[in-house]
Coordinates of C-alpha atoms and ligand atoms in Angstrom, one line a residue:
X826 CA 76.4 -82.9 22.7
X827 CA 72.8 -83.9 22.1
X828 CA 71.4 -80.7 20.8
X829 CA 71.0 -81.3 17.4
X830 CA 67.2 -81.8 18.3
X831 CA 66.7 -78.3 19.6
X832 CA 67.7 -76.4 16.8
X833 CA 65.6 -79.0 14.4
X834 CA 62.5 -78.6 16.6
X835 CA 63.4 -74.7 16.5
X836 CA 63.4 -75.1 12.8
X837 CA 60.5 -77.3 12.2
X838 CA 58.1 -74.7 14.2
X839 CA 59.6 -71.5 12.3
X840 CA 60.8 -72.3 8.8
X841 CA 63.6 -72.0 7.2
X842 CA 66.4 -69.9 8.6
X843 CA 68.2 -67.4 7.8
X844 CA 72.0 -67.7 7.5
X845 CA 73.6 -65.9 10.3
X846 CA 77.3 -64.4 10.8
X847 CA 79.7 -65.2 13.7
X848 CA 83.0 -63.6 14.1
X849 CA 85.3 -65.5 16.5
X850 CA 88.8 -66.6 17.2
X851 CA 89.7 -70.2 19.5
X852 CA 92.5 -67.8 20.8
X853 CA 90.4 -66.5 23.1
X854 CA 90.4 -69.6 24.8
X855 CA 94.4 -69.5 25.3
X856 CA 93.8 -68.1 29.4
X857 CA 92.8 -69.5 32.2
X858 CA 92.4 -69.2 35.9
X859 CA 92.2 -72.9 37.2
X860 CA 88.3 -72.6 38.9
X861 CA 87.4 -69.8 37.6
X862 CA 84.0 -69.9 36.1
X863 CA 84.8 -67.4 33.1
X864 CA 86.5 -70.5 31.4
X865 CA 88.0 -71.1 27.9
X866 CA 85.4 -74.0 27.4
X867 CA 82.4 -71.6 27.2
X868 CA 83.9 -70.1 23.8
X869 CA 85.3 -73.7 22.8
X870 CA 82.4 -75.7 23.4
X871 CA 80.2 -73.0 21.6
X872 CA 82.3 -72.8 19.3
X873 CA 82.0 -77.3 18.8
X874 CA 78.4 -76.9 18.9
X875 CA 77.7 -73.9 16.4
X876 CA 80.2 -75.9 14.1
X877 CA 78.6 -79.4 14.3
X878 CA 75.1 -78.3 13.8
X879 CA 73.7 -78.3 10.2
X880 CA 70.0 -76.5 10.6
X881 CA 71.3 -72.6 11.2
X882 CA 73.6 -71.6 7.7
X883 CA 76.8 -69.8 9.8
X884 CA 79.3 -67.8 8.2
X885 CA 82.3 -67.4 9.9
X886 CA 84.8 -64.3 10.1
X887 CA 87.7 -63.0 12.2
X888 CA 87.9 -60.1 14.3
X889 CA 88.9 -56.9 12.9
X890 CA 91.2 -54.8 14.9
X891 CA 90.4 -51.5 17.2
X892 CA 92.6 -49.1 17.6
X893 CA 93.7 -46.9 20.7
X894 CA 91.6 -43.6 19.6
X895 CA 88.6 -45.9 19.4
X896 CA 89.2 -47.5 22.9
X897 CA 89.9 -43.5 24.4
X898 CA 86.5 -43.3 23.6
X899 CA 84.9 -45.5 26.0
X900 CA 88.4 -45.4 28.7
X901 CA 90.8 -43.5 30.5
X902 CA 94.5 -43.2 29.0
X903 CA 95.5 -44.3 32.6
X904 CA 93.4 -47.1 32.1
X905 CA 94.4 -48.2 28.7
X906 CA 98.5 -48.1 30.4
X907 CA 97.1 -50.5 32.9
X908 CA 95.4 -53.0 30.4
X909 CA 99.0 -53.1 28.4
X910 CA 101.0 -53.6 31.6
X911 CA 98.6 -55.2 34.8
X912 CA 100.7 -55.3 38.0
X913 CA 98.3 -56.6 40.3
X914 CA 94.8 -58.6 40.0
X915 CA 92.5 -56.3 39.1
X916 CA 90.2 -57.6 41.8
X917 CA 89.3 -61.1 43.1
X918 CA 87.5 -61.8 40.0
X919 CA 89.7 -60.2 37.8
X920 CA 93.3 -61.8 37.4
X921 CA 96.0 -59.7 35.9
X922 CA 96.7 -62.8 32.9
X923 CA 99.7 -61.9 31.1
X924 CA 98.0 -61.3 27.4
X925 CA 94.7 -59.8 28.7
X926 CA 95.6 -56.7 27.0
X927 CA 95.2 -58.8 23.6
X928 CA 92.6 -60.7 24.5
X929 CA 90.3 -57.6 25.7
X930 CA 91.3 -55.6 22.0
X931 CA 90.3 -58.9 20.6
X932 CA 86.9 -59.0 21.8
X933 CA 86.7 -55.0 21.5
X934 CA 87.8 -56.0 17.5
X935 CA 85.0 -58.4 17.1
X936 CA 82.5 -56.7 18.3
X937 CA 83.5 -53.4 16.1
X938 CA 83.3 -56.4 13.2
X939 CA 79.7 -57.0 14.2
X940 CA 78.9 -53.3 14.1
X941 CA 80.3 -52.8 10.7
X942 CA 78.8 -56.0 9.4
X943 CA 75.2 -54.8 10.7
X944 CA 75.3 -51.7 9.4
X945 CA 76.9 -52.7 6.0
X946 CA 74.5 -56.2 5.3
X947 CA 70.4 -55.4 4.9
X948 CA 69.1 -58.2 7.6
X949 CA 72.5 -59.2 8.9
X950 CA 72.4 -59.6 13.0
X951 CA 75.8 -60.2 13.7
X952 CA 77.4 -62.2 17.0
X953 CA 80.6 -61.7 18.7
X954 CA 81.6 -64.9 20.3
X955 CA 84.3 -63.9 22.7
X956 CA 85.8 -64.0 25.7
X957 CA 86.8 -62.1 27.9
X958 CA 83.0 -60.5 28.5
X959 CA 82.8 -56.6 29.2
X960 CA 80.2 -54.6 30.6
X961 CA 81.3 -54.3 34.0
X962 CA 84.4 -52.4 32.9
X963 CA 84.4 -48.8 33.7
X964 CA 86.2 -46.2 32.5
X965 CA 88.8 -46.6 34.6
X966 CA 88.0 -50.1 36.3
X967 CA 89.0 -53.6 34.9
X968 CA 86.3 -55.5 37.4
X969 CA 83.6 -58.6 37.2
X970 CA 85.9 -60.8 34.7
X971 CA 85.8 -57.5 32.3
X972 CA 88.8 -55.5 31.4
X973 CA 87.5 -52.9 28.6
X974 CA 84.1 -52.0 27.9
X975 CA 83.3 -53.6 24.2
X976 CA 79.7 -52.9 24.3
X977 CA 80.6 -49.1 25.0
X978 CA 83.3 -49.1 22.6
X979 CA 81.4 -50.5 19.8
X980 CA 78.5 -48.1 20.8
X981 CA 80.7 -44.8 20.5
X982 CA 82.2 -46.1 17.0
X983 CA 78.5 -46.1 16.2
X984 CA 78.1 -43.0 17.4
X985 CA 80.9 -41.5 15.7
X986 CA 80.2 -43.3 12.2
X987 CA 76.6 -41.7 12.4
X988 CA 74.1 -42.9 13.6
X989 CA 72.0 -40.6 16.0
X990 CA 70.6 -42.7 18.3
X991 CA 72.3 -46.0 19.8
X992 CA 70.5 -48.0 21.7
X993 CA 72.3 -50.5 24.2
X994 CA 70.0 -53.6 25.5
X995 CA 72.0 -55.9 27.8
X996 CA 70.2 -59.0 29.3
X997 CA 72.9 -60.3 30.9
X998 CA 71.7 -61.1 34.8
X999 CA 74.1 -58.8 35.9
X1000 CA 73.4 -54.8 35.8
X1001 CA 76.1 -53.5 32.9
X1002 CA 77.5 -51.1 35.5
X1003 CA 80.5 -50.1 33.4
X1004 CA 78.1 -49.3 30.4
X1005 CA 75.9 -47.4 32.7
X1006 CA 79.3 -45.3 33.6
X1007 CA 80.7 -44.5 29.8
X1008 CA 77.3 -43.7 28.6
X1009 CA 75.7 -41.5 31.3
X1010 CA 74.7 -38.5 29.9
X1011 CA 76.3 -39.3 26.3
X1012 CA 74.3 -37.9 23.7
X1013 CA 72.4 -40.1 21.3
X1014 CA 72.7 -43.0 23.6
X1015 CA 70.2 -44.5 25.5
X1016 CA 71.3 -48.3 27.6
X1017 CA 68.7 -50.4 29.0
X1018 CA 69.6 -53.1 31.0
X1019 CA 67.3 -56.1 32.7
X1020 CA 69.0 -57.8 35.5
X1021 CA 68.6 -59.1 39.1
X1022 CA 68.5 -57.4 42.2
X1023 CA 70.3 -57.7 44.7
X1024 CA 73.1 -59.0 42.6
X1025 CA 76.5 -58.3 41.5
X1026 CA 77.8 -56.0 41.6
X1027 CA 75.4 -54.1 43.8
X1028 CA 74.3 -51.3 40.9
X1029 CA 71.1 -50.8 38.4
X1030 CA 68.9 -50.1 41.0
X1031 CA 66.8 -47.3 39.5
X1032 CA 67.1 -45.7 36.2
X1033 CA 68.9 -42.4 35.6
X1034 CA 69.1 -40.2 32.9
X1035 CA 69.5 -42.0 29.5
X1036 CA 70.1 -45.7 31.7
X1037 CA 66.6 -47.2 32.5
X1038 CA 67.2 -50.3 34.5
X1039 CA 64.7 -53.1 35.4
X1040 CA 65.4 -55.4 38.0
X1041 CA 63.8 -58.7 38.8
X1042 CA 64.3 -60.5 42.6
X1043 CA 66.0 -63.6 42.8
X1044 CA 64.1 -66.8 42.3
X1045 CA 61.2 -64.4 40.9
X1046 CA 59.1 -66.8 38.4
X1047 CA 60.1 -67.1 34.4
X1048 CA 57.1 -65.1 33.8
X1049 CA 57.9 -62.2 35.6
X1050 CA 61.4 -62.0 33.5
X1051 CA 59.7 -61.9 30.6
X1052 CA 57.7 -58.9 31.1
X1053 CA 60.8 -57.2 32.5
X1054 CA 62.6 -58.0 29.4
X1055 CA 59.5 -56.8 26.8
X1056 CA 58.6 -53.9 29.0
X1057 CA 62.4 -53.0 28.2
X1058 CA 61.9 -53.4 24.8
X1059 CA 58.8 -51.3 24.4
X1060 CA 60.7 -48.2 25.9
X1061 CA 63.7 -49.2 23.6
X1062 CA 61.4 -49.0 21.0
X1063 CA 59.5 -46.0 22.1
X1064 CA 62.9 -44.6 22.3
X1065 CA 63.1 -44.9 18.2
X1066 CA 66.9 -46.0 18.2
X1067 CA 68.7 -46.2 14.8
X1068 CA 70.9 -49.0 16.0
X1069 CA 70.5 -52.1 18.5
X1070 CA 73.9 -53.2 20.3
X1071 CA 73.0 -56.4 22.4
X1072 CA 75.1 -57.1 25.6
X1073 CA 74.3 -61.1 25.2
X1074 CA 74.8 -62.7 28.4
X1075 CA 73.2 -66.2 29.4
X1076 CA 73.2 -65.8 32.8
X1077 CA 69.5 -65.6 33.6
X1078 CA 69.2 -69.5 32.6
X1079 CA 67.7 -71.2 35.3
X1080 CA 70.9 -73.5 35.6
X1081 CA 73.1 -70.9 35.9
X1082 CA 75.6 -71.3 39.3
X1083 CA 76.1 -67.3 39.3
X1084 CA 72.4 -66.2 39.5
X1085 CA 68.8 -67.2 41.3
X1086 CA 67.0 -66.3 37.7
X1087 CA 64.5 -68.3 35.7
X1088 CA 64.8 -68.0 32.1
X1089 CA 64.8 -71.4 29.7
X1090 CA 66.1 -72.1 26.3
X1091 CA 63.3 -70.8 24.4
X1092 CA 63.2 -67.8 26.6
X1093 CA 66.5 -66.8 24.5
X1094 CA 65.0 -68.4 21.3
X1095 CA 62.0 -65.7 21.5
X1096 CA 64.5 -62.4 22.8
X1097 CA 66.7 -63.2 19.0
X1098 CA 63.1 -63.2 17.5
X1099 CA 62.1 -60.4 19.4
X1100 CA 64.7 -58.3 19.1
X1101 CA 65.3 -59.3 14.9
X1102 CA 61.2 -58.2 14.8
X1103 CA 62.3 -54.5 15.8
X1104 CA 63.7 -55.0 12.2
X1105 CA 66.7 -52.1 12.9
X1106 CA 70.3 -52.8 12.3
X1107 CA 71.3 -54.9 15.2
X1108 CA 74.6 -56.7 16.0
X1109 CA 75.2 -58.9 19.8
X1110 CA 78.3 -59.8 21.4
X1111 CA 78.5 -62.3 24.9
X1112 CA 78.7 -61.1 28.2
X1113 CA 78.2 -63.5 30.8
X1114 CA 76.5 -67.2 31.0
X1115 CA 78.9 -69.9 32.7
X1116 CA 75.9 -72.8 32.9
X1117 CA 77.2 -76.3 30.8
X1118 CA 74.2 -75.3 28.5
X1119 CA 75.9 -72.2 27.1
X1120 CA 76.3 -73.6 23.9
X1121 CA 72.5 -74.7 23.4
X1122 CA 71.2 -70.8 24.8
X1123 CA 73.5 -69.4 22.0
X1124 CA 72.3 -71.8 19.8
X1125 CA 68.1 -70.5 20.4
X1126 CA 69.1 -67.5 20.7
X1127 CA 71.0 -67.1 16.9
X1128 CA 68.0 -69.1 15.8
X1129 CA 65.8 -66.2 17.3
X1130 CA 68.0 -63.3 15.5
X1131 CA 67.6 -65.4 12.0
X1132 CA 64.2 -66.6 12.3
X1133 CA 63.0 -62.9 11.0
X1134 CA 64.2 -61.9 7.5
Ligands
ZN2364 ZN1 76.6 -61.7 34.1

């Protein structure tokens, strides 16, 4: 892949870089759904990129594991059962593959990884680079290529381990309807999600409660995502969380086939810097983002996160 500019452009205009920490496993690439746009190459060609490149200092770790009590947390027994034992697709978009059990605890594992890494390393902005993605699982819905909720999971643990406030920011194009579900209401959290609309799946409208939502048309200009993304910050910050949990999709990229969004590659370059400027403990995991440019968005946006020491 020719991207070895980007990240030395990046580089050139910002400094030097701060080494940042990925936690992955290829195993997550071991399903597939011939056609189906949540594909193993998006982890494997991510992971052939981030591996190649020399300019942004990686460190690379495994998940941890997560347990049931910490999954109850964020689901329904009933649901769990269902995970462990799918009979059925759980909709058109959501095969029943044989191991998804593992592979959805595996994800739920890394991003509980990134959560203990950023609150255990000063500085340390921690991605989760698995598939499959989560934040349109509810409590008691696999749907939207998502089985459980990782974001919601990793949230709770927070949560639980302390921290009074937890703010969830998810720029994935897609409203985080099954994060909006497990945290209504939930003390100490606070979700705010940018996304289109009309668009899957249909939710994030208006705001409610502790969810603020902000929704751009389809094929509004660049400019106007932008300011829906830094007004979302500003109440995030006004909101004076302890923690940052990032729902990290890449779906708003103007070459995305599942979205009519603008966003570039720097556009995800300057949300890692914005977001690392809020200068709070701060961990991401992926959502969404199915364009052949996945790799390079990743790539700007971990530059972003380790531009700010
Ligand atoms: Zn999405």
């Amino acid at each position: 892949m020719e991207d070895a500019s980007l990240l030395c452009e990046l580089q050139q205009s910002h400094g030097d870089l701060n080494s940042m920490i990925v936690i992955s496993d290829h195993v997550c690439a071991e399903y597939r759904q011939k056609g189906h746009p949540e594909r193993p190459e998006r982890i494997l060609s991510t992971l052939d990129y981030l591996k190649s490149q020399k300019k942004l200092p990686i460190r690379w770790l495994s998940p941890g594991k997560v347990s049931n009590e910490q999954l109850l947390r964020a689901h329904s027994p009933g649901h769990l059962a269902q995970g462990a034992a799918p009979v059925a697709d759980f909709d058109a978009d959501t095969p029943a593959y044989p191991a998804i059990d593992s592979h959805t605890r595996r994800a739920a594992g890394g991003a509980l990884t990134a959560l203990a890494i950023a609150t255990q390393e000063d500085g340390a902005r921690p991605f989760s680079l698995f598939r499959p993605p989560g934040h349109h699982a509810e409590r008691d819905r696999a749907m939207g290529f998502c089985y459980f909720n990782h974001i919601a999971v990793a949230a709770l643990e927070a949560r639980q381990m302390g921290f009074g406030r937890v703010a969830v920011f998810d720029f994935d194009v897609h409203h985080g309807n099954g994060t909006e579900e497990i945290l209504f209401e939930v003390p100490g959290c606070a979700f705010f999600s940018v996304h289109q609309f009309p668009c899957y799946p249909g939710t994030g409208r208006e705001s409610r409660g502790n969810c603020l939502n902000y929704t751009v048309p389809p094929g509004a200009p660049r400019e106007f995502y932008r300011s829906q993304l830094q007004r979302a910050l500003l109440d995030l910050e006004s909101w004076k969380p302890d923690l940052i949990a990032v729902s990290a999709g890449f779906d708003a990229y103007s070459k995305d086939p599942l979205s009519d969004a603008a966003l570039e590659i720097e556009d995800y370059n300057w949300l890692g810097e914005r977001l690392a400027s809020t200068r709070l403990p701060l961990f991401s995991l992926l959502e969404g983002g199915y364009s052949e440019d996945l790799p390079l968005l990743i790539g700007a946006y971990l530059k972003g996160l380790s531009s700010v020491s």
